[in-house]
Amino acid sequence: MKKVITILIATVVALSCSAAGPFTLVLDAGHGGKDPGALGKSGKEKNINLAVTLAVGKLVEQNLKDVKVVYTRKTDVFVELSERAAIANRAKADLFVSIHTNALPKGAQGRGSETYTLGMHRAADNLAVAKRENSAIMLEKDYESRYEGFDPKSSESYIIFEFMQDKNMERSVKLAQMIQKQFRSAGRVDKGVHQAGFLVLRATSMPSCLVELGYITTQSEETYLTSQRGVDELARSIYEAIKKYKEAQQ
């Protein structure tokens, strides 16, 4: 565990080596391939994530000519969590946005969108979301050694995030707040901005956040999430937030 803490702290405090050039945005469609993510009655999280991610990217490419868009995946393929962060770091990205779909245990109902930044979980439900999304590493070969003994199902493993001082936290939270504001404007229930220990965010060296679009396990939400209207509205909300975030940094 000490080795894990050392690696994480070194990653977080390392100075970003971004060179002068276009603003680079990395869009990460969560799950994919052999990892379907959360399941609804007919829909799969991986497909919703990809549809919205591609729609966001298209809006950026069409309207923000000075922004370079990099995708961690553009098709239904499995990409390891560590590689998603590595793609962003290799691209010297200015911003990393990971797009996911929420779920609840059988019988529970939920509505609305929420956005997460990296940090220690503040409540049991935040930890539950992080555990579910982080469980994707169990589909990776030799994940025990690759993630230095990190167990996505163990609450104790998340203690390491208490030791992290994220130099990008302020900007990450600002972006998350902008995304939630846009969701509200689109009529979505605002589930707020939260912090949790997401592995896909821990190794990125730029402002980053993870979006939970809605609850695939609630029928009305699944219907919306899998509709063209839902994809368009959610993508537009994320795009507008990215646009406003970029303008605020100039």
Short mmCIF file of C-alpha atoms in Angstrom, two decimals:
data_model
loop_
_atom_site.label_atom_id
_atom_site.label_comp_id
_atom_site.label_asym_id
_atom_site.label_seq_id
_atom_site.Cartn_x
_atom_site.Cartn_y
_atom_site.Cartn_z
CA MET A 1 0.00 0.00 0.00
CA LYS A 2 2.90 2.38 0.73
CA LYS A 3 4.14 1.83 -2.81
CA VAL A 4 0.71 2.66 -4.17
CA ILE A 5 0.59 5.90 -2.17
CA THR A 6 4.05 6.90 -3.40
CA ILE A 7 3.11 6.29 -7.02
CA LEU A 8 -0.15 8.20 -6.71
CA ILE A 9 1.39 11.21 -4.98
CA ALA A 10 4.18 11.34 -7.58
CA THR A 11 1.61 11.30 -10.37
CA VAL A 12 -0.57 14.01 -8.86
CA VAL A 13 2.18 16.45 -7.91
CA ALA A 14 4.09 16.06 -11.19
CA LEU A 15 4.05 19.21 -13.26
CA SER A 16 2.14 19.01 -16.49
CA CYS A 17 4.46 19.01 -19.48
CA SER A 18 1.92 20.39 -21.93
CA ALA A 19 3.59 22.15 -24.80
CA ALA A 20 2.31 25.21 -26.54
CA GLY A 21 -0.28 24.28 -29.10
CA PRO A 22 -4.00 23.72 -29.56
CA PHE A 23 -6.28 23.09 -26.61
CA THR A 24 -6.50 19.30 -26.37
CA LEU A 25 -9.64 17.61 -25.07
CA VAL A 26 -9.71 13.89 -24.31
CA LEU A 27 -13.15 12.30 -24.33
CA ASP A 28 -13.44 8.92 -22.64
CA ALA A 29 -16.45 6.70 -23.34
CA GLY A 30 -16.60 4.45 -20.29
CA HIS A 31 -16.53 0.64 -20.57
CA GLY A 32 -16.71 -1.08 -23.98
CA GLY A 33 -16.08 -4.42 -25.63
CA LYS A 34 -16.21 -7.28 -23.14
CA ASP A 35 -17.13 -4.78 -20.41
CA PRO A 36 -20.76 -3.72 -20.98
CA GLY A 37 -20.97 -1.59 -17.84
CA ALA A 38 -24.39 -1.25 -16.21
CA LEU A 39 -27.32 -2.98 -17.86
CA GLY A 40 -30.91 -1.86 -18.31
CA LYS A 41 -33.84 -3.87 -19.61
CA SER A 42 -32.58 -3.54 -23.16
CA GLY A 43 -29.77 -1.01 -23.16
CA LYS A 44 -26.12 -1.27 -22.21
CA GLU A 45 -24.08 1.44 -20.56
CA LYS A 46 -21.17 1.05 -22.97
CA ASN A 47 -23.39 1.95 -25.93
CA ILE A 48 -24.96 4.99 -24.25
CA ASN A 49 -21.53 6.24 -23.18
CA LEU A 50 -20.14 5.91 -26.69
CA ALA A 51 -23.12 7.56 -28.38
CA VAL A 52 -22.95 10.62 -26.11
CA THR A 53 -19.15 10.80 -26.29
CA LEU A 54 -19.13 10.80 -30.09
CA ALA A 55 -21.90 13.42 -30.13
CA VAL A 56 -19.91 15.67 -27.78
CA GLY A 57 -16.82 15.26 -29.92
CA LYS A 58 -18.72 16.10 -33.09
CA LEU A 59 -20.06 19.32 -31.56
CA VAL A 60 -16.58 20.34 -30.44
CA GLU A 61 -15.01 19.54 -33.80
CA GLN A 62 -17.70 21.45 -35.68
CA ASN A 63 -17.74 24.54 -33.49
CA LEU A 64 -14.44 24.88 -31.63
CA LYS A 65 -11.85 24.85 -34.40
CA ASP A 66 -8.95 25.52 -32.04
CA VAL A 67 -9.66 22.41 -29.98
CA LYS A 68 -8.11 19.05 -30.79
CA VAL A 69 -10.32 16.13 -29.75
CA VAL A 70 -8.76 12.80 -28.75
CA TYR A 71 -10.93 9.77 -28.01
CA THR A 72 -9.96 6.85 -25.79
CA ARG A 73 -12.28 4.76 -27.96
CA LYS A 74 -14.55 5.44 -30.92
CA THR A 75 -15.86 1.90 -31.33
CA ASP A 76 -17.07 -0.96 -29.13
CA VAL A 77 -13.67 -2.04 -27.82
CA PHE A 78 -12.29 -2.71 -24.34
CA VAL A 79 -9.73 -0.16 -23.13
CA GLU A 80 -8.02 -0.68 -19.78
CA LEU A 81 -8.47 2.05 -17.19
CA SER A 82 -4.74 2.71 -16.96
CA GLU A 83 -4.54 3.09 -20.75
CA ARG A 84 -7.37 5.64 -20.78
CA ALA A 85 -5.36 7.91 -18.49
CA ALA A 86 -2.18 7.17 -20.44
CA ILE A 87 -3.86 8.29 -23.68
CA ALA A 88 -4.67 11.63 -22.06
CA ASN A 89 -1.17 12.06 -20.65
CA ARG A 90 0.52 11.17 -23.96
CA ALA A 91 -1.68 13.70 -25.72
CA LYS A 92 -0.63 16.35 -23.16
CA ALA A 93 -4.33 17.04 -22.77
CA ASP A 94 -5.74 20.20 -21.26
CA LEU A 95 -8.95 18.48 -20.19
CA PHE A 96 -10.18 14.92 -19.62
CA VAL A 97 -13.88 14.04 -19.50
CA SER A 98 -15.00 10.47 -18.82
CA ILE A 99 -18.62 9.70 -19.67
CA HIS A 100 -20.60 6.99 -17.85
CA THR A 101 -24.13 5.88 -17.02
CA ASN A 102 -25.34 5.27 -13.48
CA ALA A 103 -27.17 2.28 -11.99
CA LEU A 104 -28.88 1.27 -8.77
CA PRO A 105 -29.63 -2.08 -7.11
CA LYS A 106 -32.72 -3.93 -8.29
CA GLY A 107 -35.91 -2.23 -7.13
CA ALA A 108 -34.31 1.16 -6.48
CA GLN A 109 -35.22 4.15 -8.63
CA GLY A 110 -33.08 7.15 -9.51
CA ARG A 111 -33.28 10.12 -11.83
CA GLY A 112 -30.88 12.82 -12.88
CA SER A 113 -27.27 13.49 -13.79
CA GLU A 114 -24.21 14.01 -11.60
CA THR A 115 -20.54 14.76 -12.07
CA TYR A 116 -17.54 13.54 -10.07
CA THR A 117 -14.02 14.78 -9.51
CA LEU A 118 -11.25 12.76 -7.93
CA GLY A 119 -11.15 12.60 -4.15
CA MET A 120 -11.93 10.58 -1.09
CA HIS A 121 -15.55 9.41 -1.01
CA ARG A 122 -17.68 11.66 1.19
CA ALA A 123 -20.64 9.33 1.50
CA ALA A 124 -21.48 5.66 1.11
CA ASP A 125 -23.30 6.18 -2.19
CA ASN A 126 -20.27 7.97 -3.68
CA LEU A 127 -18.10 5.00 -2.71
CA ALA A 128 -20.62 2.61 -4.26
CA VAL A 129 -20.45 4.44 -7.59
CA ALA A 130 -16.63 4.41 -7.55
CA LYS A 131 -16.55 0.71 -6.71
CA ARG A 132 -18.89 -0.12 -9.59
CA GLU A 133 -16.96 1.89 -12.17
CA ASN A 134 -13.55 0.72 -10.90
CA SER A 135 -14.58 -2.95 -11.08
CA ALA A 136 -13.72 -2.84 -14.80
CA ILE A 137 -10.08 -3.49 -13.88
CA MET A 138 -11.01 -7.05 -12.91
CA LEU A 139 -11.41 -7.76 -16.64
CA GLU A 140 -7.79 -6.75 -17.22
CA LYS A 141 -4.97 -9.27 -17.30
CA ASP A 142 -2.76 -9.20 -14.19
CA TYR A 143 -4.72 -6.30 -12.69
CA GLU A 144 -3.51 -7.26 -9.17
CA SER A 145 0.11 -6.44 -10.01
CA ARG A 146 -0.67 -3.60 -12.45
CA TYR A 147 -2.64 -1.66 -9.83
CA GLU A 148 -0.28 -2.60 -7.00
CA GLY A 149 -2.78 -4.60 -4.97
CA PHE A 150 -5.68 -2.16 -5.33
CA ASP A 151 -8.96 -3.99 -4.71
CA PRO A 152 -11.92 -2.14 -6.28
CA LYS A 153 -14.31 -3.89 -3.90
CA SER A 154 -12.42 -3.05 -0.71
CA SER A 155 -13.23 0.15 1.17
CA GLU A 156 -9.74 0.08 2.67
CA SER A 157 -8.16 0.51 -0.76
CA TYR A 158 -9.78 3.92 -1.08
CA ILE A 159 -7.92 5.28 1.94
CA ILE A 160 -5.05 6.07 -0.45
CA PHE A 161 -7.03 8.95 -1.91
CA GLU A 162 -6.84 10.79 1.41
CA PHE A 163 -3.13 11.25 0.75
CA MET A 164 -3.60 12.91 -2.59
CA GLN A 165 -3.36 16.66 -3.12
CA ASP A 166 -4.76 17.27 -6.59
CA LYS A 167 -3.22 20.38 -8.10
CA ASN A 168 -6.00 20.37 -10.68
CA MET A 169 -8.86 20.03 -8.21
CA GLU A 170 -10.08 23.63 -8.41
CA ARG A 171 -10.37 23.55 -12.19
CA SER A 172 -11.86 20.06 -12.15
CA VAL A 173 -14.58 21.15 -9.74
CA LYS A 174 -15.25 24.27 -11.81
CA LEU A 175 -15.78 22.15 -14.92
CA ALA A 176 -18.02 19.76 -13.00
CA GLN A 177 -20.13 22.66 -11.76
CA MET A 178 -20.46 24.00 -15.31
CA ILE A 179 -21.59 20.60 -16.56
CA GLN A 180 -24.23 20.35 -13.85
CA LYS A 181 -25.48 23.86 -14.63
CA GLN A 182 -25.96 22.86 -18.25
CA PHE A 183 -27.77 19.68 -17.25
CA ARG A 184 -30.16 21.78 -15.17
CA SER A 185 -30.78 24.06 -18.13
CA ALA A 186 -31.67 21.00 -20.21
CA GLY A 187 -34.26 19.95 -17.64
CA ARG A 188 -32.28 17.18 -16.00
CA VAL A 189 -32.56 16.54 -12.27
CA ASP A 190 -29.37 17.97 -10.75
CA LYS A 191 -27.70 15.28 -8.63
CA GLY A 192 -24.79 17.60 -7.88
CA VAL A 193 -21.00 17.54 -7.92
CA HIS A 194 -19.25 14.90 -5.83
CA GLN A 195 -15.83 13.47 -5.09
CA ALA A 196 -14.89 9.80 -5.21
CA GLY A 197 -11.89 7.56 -5.87
CA PHE A 198 -12.13 6.81 -9.58
CA LEU A 199 -9.12 4.96 -10.96
CA VAL A 200 -9.60 6.45 -14.42
CA LEU A 201 -9.07 9.94 -12.94
CA ARG A 202 -6.26 9.20 -10.51
CA ALA A 203 -3.40 9.12 -13.03
CA THR A 204 -4.39 12.00 -15.29
CA SER A 205 -2.16 15.07 -15.12
CA MET A 206 -4.81 17.59 -16.16
CA PRO A 207 -8.20 18.84 -14.90
CA SER A 208 -10.61 15.94 -15.21
CA CYS A 209 -14.06 14.76 -14.26
CA LEU A 210 -16.38 11.80 -14.65
CA VAL A 211 -19.99 12.31 -15.71
CA GLU A 212 -22.83 9.97 -14.76
CA LEU A 213 -25.48 10.73 -17.37
CA GLY A 214 -28.46 9.05 -15.73
CA TYR A 215 -29.82 5.79 -14.33
CA ILE A 216 -30.08 2.97 -16.84
CA THR A 217 -31.82 0.83 -14.21
CA THR A 218 -34.80 3.21 -14.03
CA GLN A 219 -37.13 2.60 -16.97
CA SER A 220 -37.97 6.22 -17.79
CA GLU A 221 -34.29 7.13 -17.58
CA GLU A 222 -33.24 4.24 -19.79
CA THR A 223 -35.79 5.29 -22.38
CA TYR A 224 -34.38 8.82 -22.36
CA LEU A 225 -30.72 7.75 -22.34
CA THR A 226 -31.17 5.46 -25.33
CA SER A 227 -33.20 7.97 -27.36
CA GLN A 228 -31.73 10.33 -29.94
CA ARG A 229 -33.22 13.23 -28.02
CA GLY A 230 -31.49 12.12 -24.85
CA VAL A 231 -28.15 11.66 -26.57
CA ASP A 232 -28.40 15.07 -28.24
CA GLU A 233 -29.43 16.95 -25.08
CA LEU A 234 -26.82 15.32 -22.86
CA ALA A 235 -24.08 15.84 -25.43
CA ARG A 236 -25.09 19.47 -25.93
CA SER A 237 -24.94 20.08 -22.17
CA ILE A 238 -21.43 18.65 -21.87
CA TYR A 239 -20.27 20.52 -24.96
CA GLU A 240 -21.60 23.87 -23.70
CA ALA A 241 -19.82 23.33 -20.37
CA ILE A 242 -16.53 22.53 -22.11
CA LYS A 243 -16.92 25.63 -24.28
CA LYS A 244 -17.55 27.87 -21.27
CA TYR A 245 -14.72 26.26 -19.32
CA LYS A 246 -12.27 26.91 -22.16
CA GLU A 247 -13.44 30.52 -22.52
CA ALA A 248 -12.92 31.06 -18.79
CA GLN A 249 -9.29 29.87 -19.04
CA GLN A 250 -8.37 32.40 -21.74
#
